[in-house]
Short mmCIF file of C-alpha atoms in Angstrom, two decimals:
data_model
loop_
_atom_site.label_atom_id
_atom_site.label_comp_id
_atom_site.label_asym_id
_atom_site.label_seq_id
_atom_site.Cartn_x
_atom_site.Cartn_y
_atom_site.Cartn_z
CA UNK Z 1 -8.54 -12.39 1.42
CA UNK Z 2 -10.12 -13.91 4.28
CA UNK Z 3 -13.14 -14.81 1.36
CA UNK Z 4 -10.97 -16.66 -1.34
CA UNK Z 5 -9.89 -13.42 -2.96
CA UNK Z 6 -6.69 -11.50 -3.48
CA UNK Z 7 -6.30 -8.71 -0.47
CA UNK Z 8 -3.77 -5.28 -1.18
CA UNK Z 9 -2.32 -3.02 1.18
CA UNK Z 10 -0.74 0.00 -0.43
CA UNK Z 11 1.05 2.51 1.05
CA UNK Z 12 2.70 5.32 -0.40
CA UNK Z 13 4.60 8.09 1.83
CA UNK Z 14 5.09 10.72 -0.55
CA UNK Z 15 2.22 13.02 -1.15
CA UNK Z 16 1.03 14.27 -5.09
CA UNK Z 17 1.37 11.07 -6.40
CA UNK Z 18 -2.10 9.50 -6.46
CA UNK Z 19 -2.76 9.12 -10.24
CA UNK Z 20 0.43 7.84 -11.03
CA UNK Z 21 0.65 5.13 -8.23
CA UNK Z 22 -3.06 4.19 -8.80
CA UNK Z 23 -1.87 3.22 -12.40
CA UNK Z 24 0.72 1.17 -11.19
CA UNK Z 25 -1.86 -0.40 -8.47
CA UNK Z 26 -4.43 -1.00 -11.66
CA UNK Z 27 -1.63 -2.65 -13.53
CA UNK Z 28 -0.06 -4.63 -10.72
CA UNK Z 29 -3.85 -5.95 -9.44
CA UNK Z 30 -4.76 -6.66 -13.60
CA UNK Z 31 -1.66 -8.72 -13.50
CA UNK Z 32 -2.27 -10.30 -10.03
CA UNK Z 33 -5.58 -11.39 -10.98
CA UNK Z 34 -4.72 -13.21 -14.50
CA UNK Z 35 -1.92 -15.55 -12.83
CA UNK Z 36 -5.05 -16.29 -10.26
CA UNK Z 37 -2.57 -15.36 -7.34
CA UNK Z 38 -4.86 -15.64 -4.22
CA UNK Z 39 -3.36 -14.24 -1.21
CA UNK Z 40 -2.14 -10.85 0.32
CA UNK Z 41 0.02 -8.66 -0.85
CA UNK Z 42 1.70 -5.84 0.83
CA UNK Z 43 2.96 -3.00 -1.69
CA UNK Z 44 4.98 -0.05 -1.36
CA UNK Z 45 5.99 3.21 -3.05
CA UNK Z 46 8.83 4.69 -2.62
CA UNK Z 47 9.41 8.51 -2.21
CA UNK Z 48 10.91 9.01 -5.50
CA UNK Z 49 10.89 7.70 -9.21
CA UNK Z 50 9.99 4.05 -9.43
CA UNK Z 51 12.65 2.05 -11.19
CA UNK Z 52 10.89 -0.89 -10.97
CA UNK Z 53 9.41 -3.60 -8.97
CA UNK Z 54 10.86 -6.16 -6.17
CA UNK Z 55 9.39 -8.96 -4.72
CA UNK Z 56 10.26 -8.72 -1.33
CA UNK Z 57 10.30 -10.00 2.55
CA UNK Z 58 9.11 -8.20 5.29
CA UNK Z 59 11.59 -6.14 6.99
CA UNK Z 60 11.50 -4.79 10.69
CA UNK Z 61 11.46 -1.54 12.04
CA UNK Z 62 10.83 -0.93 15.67
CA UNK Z 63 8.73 2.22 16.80
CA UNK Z 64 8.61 4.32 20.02
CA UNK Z 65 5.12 4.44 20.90
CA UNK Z 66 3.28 7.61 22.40
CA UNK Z 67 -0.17 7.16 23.56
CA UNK Z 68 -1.93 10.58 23.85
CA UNK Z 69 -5.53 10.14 26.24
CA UNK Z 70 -8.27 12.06 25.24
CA UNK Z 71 -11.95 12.04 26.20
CA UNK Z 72 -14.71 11.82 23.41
CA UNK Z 73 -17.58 14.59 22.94
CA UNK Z 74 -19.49 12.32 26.36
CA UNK Z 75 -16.25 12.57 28.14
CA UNK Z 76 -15.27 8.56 27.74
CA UNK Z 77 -11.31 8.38 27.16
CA UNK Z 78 -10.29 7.15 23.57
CA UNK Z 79 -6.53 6.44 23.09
CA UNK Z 80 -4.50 8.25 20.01
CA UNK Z 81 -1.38 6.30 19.14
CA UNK Z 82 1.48 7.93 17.22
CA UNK Z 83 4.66 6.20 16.81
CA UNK Z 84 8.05 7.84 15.77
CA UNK Z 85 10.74 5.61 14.07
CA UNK Z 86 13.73 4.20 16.14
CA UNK Z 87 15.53 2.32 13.91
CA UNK Z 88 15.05 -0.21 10.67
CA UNK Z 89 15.95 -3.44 12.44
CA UNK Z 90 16.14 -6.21 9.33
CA UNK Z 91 17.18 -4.18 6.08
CA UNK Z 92 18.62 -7.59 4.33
CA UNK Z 93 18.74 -6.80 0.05
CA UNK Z 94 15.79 -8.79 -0.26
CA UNK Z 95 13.56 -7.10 2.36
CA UNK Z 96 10.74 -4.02 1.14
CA UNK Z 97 12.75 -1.93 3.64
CA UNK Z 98 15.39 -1.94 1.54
CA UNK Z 99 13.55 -1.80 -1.82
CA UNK Z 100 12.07 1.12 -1.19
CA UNK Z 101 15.34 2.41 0.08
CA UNK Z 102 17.01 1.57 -3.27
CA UNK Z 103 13.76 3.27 -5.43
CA UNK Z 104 12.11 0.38 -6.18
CA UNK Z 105 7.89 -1.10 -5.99
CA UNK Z 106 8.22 -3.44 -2.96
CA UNK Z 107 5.37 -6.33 -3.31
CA UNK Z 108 5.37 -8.68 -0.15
CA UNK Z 109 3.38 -11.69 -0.09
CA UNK Z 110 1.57 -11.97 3.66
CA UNK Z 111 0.37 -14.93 5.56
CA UNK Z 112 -1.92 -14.22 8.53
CA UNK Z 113 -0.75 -17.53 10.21
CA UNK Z 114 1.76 -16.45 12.53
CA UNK Z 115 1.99 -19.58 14.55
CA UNK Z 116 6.23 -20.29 15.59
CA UNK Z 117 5.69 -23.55 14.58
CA UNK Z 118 9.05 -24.53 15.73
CA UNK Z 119 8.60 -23.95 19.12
CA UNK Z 120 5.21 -26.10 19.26
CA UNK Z 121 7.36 -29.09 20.53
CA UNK Z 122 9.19 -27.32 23.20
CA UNK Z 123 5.92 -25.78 24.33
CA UNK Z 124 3.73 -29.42 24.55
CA UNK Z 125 6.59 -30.39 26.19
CA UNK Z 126 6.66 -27.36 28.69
CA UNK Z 127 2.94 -27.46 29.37
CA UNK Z 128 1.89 -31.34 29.00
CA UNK Z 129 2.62 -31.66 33.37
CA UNK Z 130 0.87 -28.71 34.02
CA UNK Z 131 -2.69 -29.77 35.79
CA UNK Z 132 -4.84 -27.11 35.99
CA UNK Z 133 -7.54 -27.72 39.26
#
């Protein structure tokens, strides 16, 4: 993306249904790349039959983290994260959380600018006495 292309992230949770989704991926990129859409897309499968596909928002989930410590084969520590689910925080009807909830191919258009561009005001205003010596 970062190049002037189109970037993908697809993520699928249940297992066994490689071919199939990569169809749907072949068709969905094919498609993607007529229109000339440049950007990236985040898509996801849900567990069961696919009744179709949504154009979504990003919803929110929040994770508890556990970070494991281990030590690599020269006995420097490396960390293994593993998160379990608390609880889908934004599951609005247009949102991939709840797409994929409903059965449906979510498709989320991603920015990588995530500047709060509202609070750029406040913040000049917070900052602009500050002298640093």
């Amino acid at each position: 993306m970062f190049l002037g292309t189109t970037g993908i992230a697809v993520s699928l949770i249940e297992k066994g249904k490689y071919t199939y989704v990569a169809k749907v991926v072949k068709e969905i990129i094919k498609l993607v790349y007529k229109k000339k859409f440049k950007g990236l897309l985040n898509i996801n499968f849900p567990h069961k039959n696919f009744k179709g596909i949504k154009v979504t928002t990003l919803g929110e989930r929040r994770y508890k983290n556990i970070v494991h410590v281990k030590k690599d084969p020269l006995g420097f520590p490396y960390y293994w994260l593993k998160s379990d689910l608390i609880k889908n925080v934004n599951i609005n009807k247009k949102s991939d959380i709840y797409a994929v909830s409903k059965g449906y191919i979510s498709v989320t258009p991603i920015i990588t600018d995530l500047t709060d561009k509202s609070s750029l005001t406040s913040l000049e205003k917070i900052f602009s006495s500050v002298k640093i010596q």
